[in-house]
Amino acid sequence: MASMGFDGYTGDSPLTLTKLTANTYYSLGRLASGYPVAAVLETGFGRGLEQGLPAFVAGLLGLGNPAGEEATESSVEVWREFLELNKEVVEAG
């Protein structure tokens, strides 16, 4: 089960610290493609839904990435904060 939030898309929400792109969501889809998956749309805004959702689905189905974006990276501090906030989930694996 994947609870898909697309509000982490770069520039979509002033409340997010991540800078996810269509490439990020495509990669997540590719990672999940080898498993039985049920994805539930949680939230998202303009570009996150327009670019991220089709990229995730394409990755999940093993298709090419429909978005021609270049990858970006979130800073190490953002990932540390994410892991700390989600420590129980990460440790449960």
CSV table of N, CA and C in Angstrom, one decimal:
chain,number,residue,atom,x,y,z
A,1,MET,N,0.9,-1.2,0.0
A,1,MET,CA,0.0,0.0,0.0
A,1,MET,C,0.9,1.2,0.0
A,2,ALA,N,0.7,2.1,-1.0
A,2,ALA,CA,1.5,3.3,-1.1
A,2,ALA,C,0.5,4.5,-0.9
A,3,SER,N,0.7,5.3,0.1
A,3,SER,CA,-0.1,6.5,0.3
A,3,SER,C,0.7,7.6,-0.4
A,4,MET,N,0.2,8.0,-1.6
A,4,MET,CA,1.0,8.9,-2.5
A,4,MET,C,0.6,10.4,-2.2
A,5,GLY,N,1.6,11.1,-1.8
A,5,GLY,CA,1.4,12.6,-1.6
A,5,GLY,C,2.3,13.3,-2.6
A,6,PHE,N,1.8,14.1,-3.4
A,6,PHE,CA,2.5,14.8,-4.4
A,6,PHE,C,2.8,16.3,-4.1
A,7,ASP,N,2.5,16.6,-2.8
A,7,ASP,CA,2.8,18.0,-2.4
A,7,ASP,C,4.2,18.3,-2.1
A,8,GLY,N,5.1,17.2,-2.1
A,8,GLY,CA,6.5,17.4,-2.0
A,8,GLY,C,7.2,17.8,-3.2
A,9,TYR,N,6.4,18.0,-4.3
A,9,TYR,CA,7.0,18.4,-5.6
A,9,TYR,C,7.6,19.8,-5.5
A,10,THR,N,8.8,19.9,-6.0
A,10,THR,CA,9.5,21.2,-5.9
A,10,THR,C,8.7,22.4,-6.4
A,11,GLY,N,8.6,23.4,-5.5
A,11,GLY,CA,7.9,24.6,-5.8
A,11,GLY,C,6.4,24.5,-5.7
A,12,ASP,N,5.8,23.3,-5.3
A,12,ASP,CA,4.4,23.2,-5.2
A,12,ASP,C,3.8,23.7,-3.9
A,13,SER,N,4.5,23.6,-2.8
A,13,SER,CA,4.0,24.0,-1.5
A,13,SER,C,5.0,24.7,-0.7
A,14,PRO,N,4.7,25.8,-0.1
A,14,PRO,CA,5.7,26.5,0.7
A,14,PRO,C,5.9,25.8,2.0
A,15,LEU,N,5.1,24.8,2.3
A,15,LEU,CA,5.3,24.1,3.6
A,15,LEU,C,6.2,22.9,3.5
A,16,THR,N,6.6,22.5,2.3
A,16,THR,CA,7.5,21.3,2.2
A,16,THR,C,8.9,21.7,2.1
A,17,LEU,N,9.8,20.8,2.6
A,17,LEU,CA,11.2,21.0,2.6
A,17,LEU,C,11.9,20.2,1.5
A,18,THR,N,11.1,19.3,0.9
A,18,THR,CA,11.7,18.5,-0.2
A,18,THR,C,11.6,19.2,-1.5
A,19,LYS,N,12.4,18.7,-2.4
A,19,LYS,CA,12.4,19.3,-3.8
A,19,LYS,C,12.3,18.1,-4.7
A,20,LEU,N,11.2,17.4,-4.6
A,20,LEU,CA,11.0,16.2,-5.5
A,20,LEU,C,10.6,16.6,-6.9
A,21,THR,N,11.0,15.8,-7.8
A,21,THR,CA,10.6,16.1,-9.2
A,21,THR,C,9.9,14.9,-9.8
A,22,ALA,N,9.5,15.0,-11.1
A,22,ALA,CA,8.9,13.9,-11.7
A,22,ALA,C,9.9,12.7,-11.7
A,23,ASN,N,11.2,12.9,-11.8
A,23,ASN,CA,12.1,11.9,-11.8
A,23,ASN,C,12.1,11.1,-10.5
A,24,THR,N,11.9,11.9,-9.4
A,24,THR,CA,11.8,11.2,-8.1
A,24,THR,C,10.6,10.3,-8.0
A,25,TYR,N,9.5,10.8,-8.4
A,25,TYR,CA,8.2,9.9,-8.4
A,25,TYR,C,8.4,8.8,-9.4
A,26,TYR,N,9.0,9.0,-10.5
A,26,TYR,CA,9.2,7.9,-11.5
A,26,TYR,C,10.1,6.8,-10.8
A,27,SER,N,11.2,7.2,-10.2
A,27,SER,CA,12.1,6.3,-9.5
A,27,SER,C,11.3,5.5,-8.4
A,28,LEU,N,10.4,6.2,-7.7
A,28,LEU,CA,9.6,5.5,-6.6
A,28,LEU,C,8.7,4.4,-7.3
A,29,GLY,N,8.1,4.8,-8.4
A,29,GLY,CA,7.3,3.8,-9.1
A,29,GLY,C,8.1,2.6,-9.6
A,30,ARG,N,9.3,2.9,-10.1
A,30,ARG,CA,10.2,1.8,-10.6
A,30,ARG,C,10.6,0.9,-9.4
A,31,LEU,N,10.8,1.5,-8.2
A,31,LEU,CA,11.2,0.7,-7.0
A,31,LEU,C,10.0,-0.2,-6.6
A,32,ALA,N,8.8,0.3,-6.8
A,32,ALA,CA,7.6,-0.5,-6.4
A,32,ALA,C,7.1,-1.4,-7.4
A,33,SER,N,7.7,-1.3,-8.6
A,33,SER,CA,7.1,-2.1,-9.8
A,33,SER,C,7.3,-3.6,-9.6
A,34,GLY,N,8.1,-4.1,-8.8
A,34,GLY,CA,8.3,-5.5,-8.6
A,34,GLY,C,7.4,-6.1,-7.6
A,35,TYR,N,6.5,-5.4,-7.0
A,35,TYR,CA,5.7,-5.8,-5.9
A,35,TYR,C,4.2,-5.6,-6.2
A,36,PRO,N,3.3,-6.3,-5.6
A,36,PRO,CA,1.9,-6.0,-5.7
A,36,PRO,C,1.7,-4.6,-5.0
A,37,VAL,N,1.1,-3.7,-5.7
A,37,VAL,CA,0.9,-2.3,-5.1
A,37,VAL,C,-0.5,-1.9,-5.3
A,38,ALA,N,-1.0,-1.2,-4.2
A,38,ALA,CA,-2.2,-0.5,-4.2
A,38,ALA,C,-1.8,0.9,-3.8
A,39,ALA,N,-2.0,1.9,-4.7
A,39,ALA,CA,-1.6,3.3,-4.4
A,39,ALA,C,-2.8,4.1,-4.2
A,40,VAL,N,-2.8,4.9,-3.1
A,40,VAL,CA,-3.9,5.8,-2.8
A,40,VAL,C,-3.4,7.2,-2.9
A,41,LEU,N,-4.1,8.1,-3.6
A,41,LEU,CA,-3.8,9.5,-3.8
A,41,LEU,C,-4.1,10.2,-2.5
A,42,GLU,N,-3.1,10.7,-1.9
A,42,GLU,CA,-3.3,11.4,-0.6
A,42,GLU,C,-3.5,12.9,-0.8
A,43,THR,N,-2.5,13.5,-1.4
A,43,THR,CA,-2.6,15.0,-1.6
A,43,THR,C,-1.7,15.4,-2.7
A,44,GLY,N,-1.8,16.6,-3.1
A,44,GLY,CA,-1.0,17.1,-4.2
A,44,GLY,C,-1.5,18.4,-4.7
A,45,PHE,N,-0.7,19.1,-5.4
A,45,PHE,CA,-1.1,20.4,-6.0
A,45,PHE,C,-0.9,20.4,-7.5
A,46,GLY,N,-0.8,21.5,-8.1
A,46,GLY,CA,-0.7,21.7,-9.5
A,46,GLY,C,0.4,20.8,-10.2
A,47,ARG,N,1.6,21.2,-10.2
A,47,ARG,CA,2.7,20.5,-10.9
A,47,ARG,C,2.9,19.1,-10.3
A,48,GLY,N,2.8,19.0,-9.0
A,48,GLY,CA,3.0,17.7,-8.4
A,48,GLY,C,2.1,16.6,-9.0
A,49,LEU,N,0.8,17.0,-9.2
A,49,LEU,CA,-0.1,16.1,-9.8
A,49,LEU,C,0.1,16.0,-11.3
A,50,GLU,N,0.3,17.1,-11.9
A,50,GLU,CA,0.5,17.1,-13.4
A,50,GLU,C,1.7,16.4,-13.9
A,51,GLN,N,2.8,16.5,-13.1
A,51,GLN,CA,4.1,15.9,-13.5
A,51,GLN,C,4.4,14.6,-12.7
A,52,GLY,N,4.2,14.7,-11.4
A,52,GLY,CA,4.6,13.6,-10.5
A,52,GLY,C,3.7,12.3,-10.7
A,53,LEU,N,2.4,12.5,-10.7
A,53,LEU,CA,1.5,11.4,-10.8
A,53,LEU,C,1.7,10.5,-12.1
A,54,PRO,N,1.7,11.1,-13.3
A,54,PRO,CA,2.0,10.3,-14.5
A,54,PRO,C,3.4,9.7,-14.5
A,55,ALA,N,4.4,10.3,-13.9
A,55,ALA,CA,5.7,9.8,-13.8
A,55,ALA,C,5.7,8.5,-12.9
A,56,PHE,N,5.0,8.6,-11.7
A,56,PHE,CA,4.9,7.5,-10.8
A,56,PHE,C,4.2,6.3,-11.5
A,57,VAL,N,3.1,6.5,-12.1
A,57,VAL,CA,2.4,5.5,-12.8
A,57,VAL,C,3.2,4.8,-13.9
A,58,ALA,N,3.9,5.7,-14.7
A,58,ALA,CA,4.8,5.2,-15.7
A,58,ALA,C,5.9,4.3,-15.2
A,59,GLY,N,6.5,4.7,-14.1
A,59,GLY,CA,7.5,3.9,-13.4
A,59,GLY,C,7.0,2.6,-12.9
A,60,LEU,N,5.8,2.6,-12.3
A,60,LEU,CA,5.1,1.5,-11.8
A,60,LEU,C,4.8,0.4,-12.9
A,61,LEU,N,4.5,0.9,-14.1
A,61,LEU,CA,4.1,0.1,-15.2
A,61,LEU,C,5.4,-0.3,-16.0
A,62,GLY,N,6.5,0.2,-15.7
A,62,GLY,CA,7.7,-0.1,-16.4
A,62,GLY,C,7.9,0.6,-17.7
A,63,LEU,N,7.2,1.7,-17.9
A,63,LEU,CA,7.2,2.5,-19.1
A,63,LEU,C,8.3,3.6,-18.9
A,64,GLY,N,8.6,4.3,-20.0
A,64,GLY,CA,9.5,5.4,-19.9
A,64,GLY,C,9.0,6.6,-19.1
A,65,ASN,N,9.8,7.4,-18.6
A,65,ASN,CA,9.4,8.6,-17.8
A,65,ASN,C,8.8,9.7,-18.8
A,66,PRO,N,7.6,10.0,-18.6
A,66,PRO,CA,6.9,11.0,-19.5
A,66,PRO,C,7.4,12.4,-19.4
A,67,ALA,N,8.1,12.7,-18.2
A,67,ALA,CA,8.5,14.1,-18.0
A,67,ALA,C,10.0,14.2,-18.3
A,68,GLY,N,10.3,15.3,-19.0
A,68,GLY,CA,11.7,15.5,-19.4
A,68,GLY,C,12.5,16.4,-18.4
A,69,GLU,N,12.3,16.2,-17.1
A,69,GLU,CA,13.0,17.0,-16.1
A,69,GLU,C,14.3,16.5,-15.8
A,70,GLU,N,15.2,17.4,-15.3
A,70,GLU,CA,16.4,16.9,-14.7
A,70,GLU,C,16.2,16.7,-13.2
A,71,ALA,N,16.9,15.7,-12.7
A,71,ALA,CA,16.8,15.3,-11.3
A,71,ALA,C,17.3,16.4,-10.4
A,72,THR,N,16.7,16.6,-9.2
A,72,THR,CA,17.2,17.5,-8.2
A,72,THR,C,17.5,16.7,-7.0
A,73,GLU,N,18.2,17.3,-6.0
A,73,GLU,CA,18.4,16.6,-4.8
A,73,GLU,C,18.0,17.4,-3.6
A,74,SER,N,17.4,16.8,-2.6
A,74,SER,CA,17.1,17.5,-1.3
A,74,SER,C,18.4,17.4,-0.5
A,75,SER,N,18.6,18.4,0.3
A,75,SER,CA,19.8,18.5,1.1
A,75,SER,C,19.8,17.4,2.1
A,76,VAL,N,21.0,17.0,2.6
A,76,VAL,CA,21.2,15.9,3.6
A,76,VAL,C,20.4,16.2,4.8
A,77,GLU,N,20.3,17.5,5.2
A,77,GLU,CA,19.6,17.9,6.4
A,77,GLU,C,18.1,17.6,6.3
A,78,VAL,N,17.5,17.8,5.1
A,78,VAL,CA,16.1,17.5,4.9
A,78,VAL,C,15.9,16.0,5.0
A,79,TRP,N,16.7,15.1,4.5
A,79,TRP,CA,16.5,13.7,4.6
A,79,TRP,C,16.7,13.2,6.1
A,80,ARG,N,17.6,13.8,6.8
A,80,ARG,CA,17.8,13.5,8.2
A,80,ARG,C,16.6,13.8,9.0
A,81,GLU,N,16.0,15.0,8.7
A,81,GLU,CA,14.8,15.4,9.4
A,81,GLU,C,13.6,14.5,9.1
A,82,PHE,N,13.5,14.1,7.8
A,82,PHE,CA,12.5,13.2,7.3
A,82,PHE,C,12.6,11.9,8.1
A,83,LEU,N,13.8,11.3,8.1
A,83,LEU,CA,14.1,10.0,8.8
A,83,LEU,C,13.8,10.1,10.3
A,84,GLU,N,14.1,11.2,10.9
A,84,GLU,CA,13.9,11.4,12.3
A,84,GLU,C,12.4,11.5,12.6
A,85,LEU,N,11.7,12.2,11.8
A,85,LEU,CA,10.2,12.3,11.9
A,85,LEU,C,9.5,11.0,11.7
A,86,ASN,N,10.1,10.2,10.8
A,86,ASN,CA,9.4,8.9,10.4
A,86,ASN,C,10.2,7.7,10.9
A,87,LYS,N,10.9,7.9,12.0
A,87,LYS,CA,11.8,6.9,12.6
A,87,LYS,C,11.1,5.5,12.8
A,88,GLU,N,9.9,5.5,13.4
A,88,GLU,CA,9.2,4.3,13.7
A,88,GLU,C,8.8,3.6,12.4
A,89,VAL,N,8.4,4.3,11.4
A,89,VAL,CA,8.0,3.7,10.1
A,89,VAL,C,9.2,3.1,9.4
A,90,VAL,N,10.3,3.9,9.4
A,90,VAL,CA,11.6,3.5,8.7
A,90,VAL,C,12.1,2.2,9.4
A,91,GLU,N,12.1,2.2,10.7
A,91,GLU,CA,12.7,1.0,11.5
A,91,GLU,C,11.8,-0.2,11.3
A,92,ALA,N,10.5,0.0,11.2
A,92,ALA,CA,9.6,-1.2,11.0
A,92,ALA,C,9.8,-1.8,9.6
A,93,GLY,N,10.3,-1.0,8.7
A,93,GLY,CA,10.7,-1.4,7.3
A,93,GLY,C,9.5,-1.9,6.5
